Amino acid sequence: MLTTAPRGMNDVLPGESRRWQAVEETARRVCRLYGYGEIRTPVVEHTEVFTRTVGEATDVVQKEMYTFQDKAGRWLTLRPEGTAPVARAYLQHGLDKGPQPFKVFYLGAPMFRHERPQAGRYRQHYQFGVEALGTLDPALDAEIILLVHHFLSELGLGSLRVHLNSIGDERCRPAYREKLRDFLRPRLEELCPDCRGHRFEKNPLRILDCKVRTCRAVVREAPRLLDHLCDECREHFRTFQSYLKDLGLEFRLDTSLVRGFDYYTKTVFEVVYTGLGAQSAVCGGGRYDGLVEALGGPATPGIGFGLGLERLLLTLERQGLLAAEAGAGVEAYVCALGALARRQALGLLDGLRRAGVAADVDYLGRSLKAQLRAADRAGARLALIVGEDELARGLVTVRRMADGAQDQVALAQVVATVARRLAGQADAASEVATRASGSPRGEEKP
Ligand SMILES: [Zn+2]
Ligand SMILES: [Zn+2]
């Protein structure tokens, strides 16, 4: 137990974390292009932030939250999702009185759900999420879809399809809910225990996206929420779709799409990757026009999405879209032979790093051969060999790892030379080759 992380919680080791960083850098860049600033909320919230918004009848609230009492007896929950905390922060800081829409993204901090771990789904997991609060404009719905589409395309996931539905709002949904109950009541026996139990009682819409086969068969015949929208919801959905058409984005209506949480209203969507025989939802989101109100704030529309990073990385990996692991990113490796050389080596290393060259050194007192192997493993493009003979003459040997070509450079110039060669690899290649074959150009003579 002492040497195993809790079930469903993973370490991300250095080689792998570089892949995460690549995805995260893309997310940050795209968010900046769309005018979204980063928000960081605490990893725990008061439990009510989730029970009042995500919904009492949802799996998340019923079964999956990590909830505990702190020493003062307050109920706290490790956040299972990112939208309710953003709405809480929006109210706490009076952001509803600032410029609207309030556009933010979150990235990098974990979410927690106690569910059965499976590939790409873990108890501690990471999400990239985007939220925009403060306007009902359907153009914002389109912007959110464009943003996630842009992000995924930049990562190489070009084959995307957007699945859309509208699930109405508190004006039109109650009547539909009753219609749906009327339809389901004579068929309750065919539904799974969850559906015929608390879902039927508390939120029959959830039955529409139940994955159990018999439930799916029953709801195929059910009345469609799309046919029971109020005027405002219908108009909003129509305008939103017309924007997507104008933008040439491929989408498909999916009337079984309801999303898991109670706070969703009107637009709900999923973005599905369809490339290379894959068919996986990589992102889901929607409007939540009642969420801020559920937390005790003024009626405030909002829309956003959340995207599981583990799932995304898995998809990228399966499609061969992740760069091969690239060590720790070291560019130059200093090999020192002997005690005196070692003292010089540490100064050289310091000079390289301060000049912006990622550099490392051997700390195990190994042979030159072993140090060069270490340089190779670290991914270094150049090795700097500091021996006692060379030092006596004020020289360092610079070796190109790719082909072993090497030359000697004055100690005083070696940092600048290495930085220049790494910056312009093509030039450096010919430079080193020339020197290795014994015709130095003379600018760096000792
Ligand atoms: Zn069911
Ligand atoms: Zn409505």
PDB file of N, CA and C and ligand atoms in Angstrom, residues 168-169 171-172 229-230 232-233, ligand 2:
ATOM      1  N   GLY A 168     -34.428  22.415 -23.570  1.00  0.00           N
ATOM      2  CA  GLY A 168     -35.411  23.352 -23.045  1.00  0.00           C
ATOM      3  C   GLY A 168     -34.984  24.011 -21.748  1.00  0.00           C
ATOM      4  N   ASP A 169     -35.931  24.605 -21.072  1.00  0.00           N
ATOM      5  CA  ASP A 169     -35.622  25.304 -19.824  1.00  0.00           C
ATOM      6  C   ASP A 169     -36.769  25.112 -18.838  1.00  0.00           C
ATOM      7  N   ARG A 171     -39.266  26.756 -18.332  1.00  0.00           N
ATOM      8  CA  ARG A 171     -40.598  27.084 -18.829  1.00  0.00           C
ATOM      9  C   ARG A 171     -41.222  25.911 -19.584  1.00  0.00           C
ATOM     10  N   CYS A 172     -40.418  25.253 -20.419  1.00  0.00           N
ATOM     11  CA  CYS A 172     -41.008  24.209 -21.253  1.00  0.00           C
ATOM     12  C   CYS A 172     -40.731  22.792 -20.753  1.00  0.00           C
ATOM     13  N   LEU A 229     -40.445  22.349 -27.169  1.00  0.00           N
ATOM     14  CA  LEU A 229     -39.760  23.543 -26.678  1.00  0.00           C
ATOM     15  C   LEU A 229     -40.690  24.751 -26.691  1.00  0.00           C
ATOM     16  N   CYS A 230     -40.467  25.678 -25.739  1.00  0.00           N
ATOM     17  CA  CYS A 230     -41.213  26.938 -25.775  1.00  0.00           C
ATOM     18  C   CYS A 230     -40.648  27.819 -26.890  1.00  0.00           C
ATOM     19  N   GLU A 232     -39.123  30.681 -26.924  1.00  0.00           N
ATOM     20  CA  GLU A 232     -37.768  31.221 -26.733  1.00  0.00           C
ATOM     21  C   GLU A 232     -36.698  30.151 -26.982  1.00  0.00           C
ATOM     22  N   CYS A 233     -36.910  28.976 -26.421  1.00  0.00           N
ATOM     23  CA  CYS A 233     -35.931  27.897 -26.595  1.00  0.00           C
ATOM     24  C   CYS A 233     -35.829  27.482 -28.059  1.00  0.00           C
TER      25      CYS A 233
HETATM   26 ZN    ZN B   2     -38.099  26.813 -23.053  1.00  0.00          ZN
END
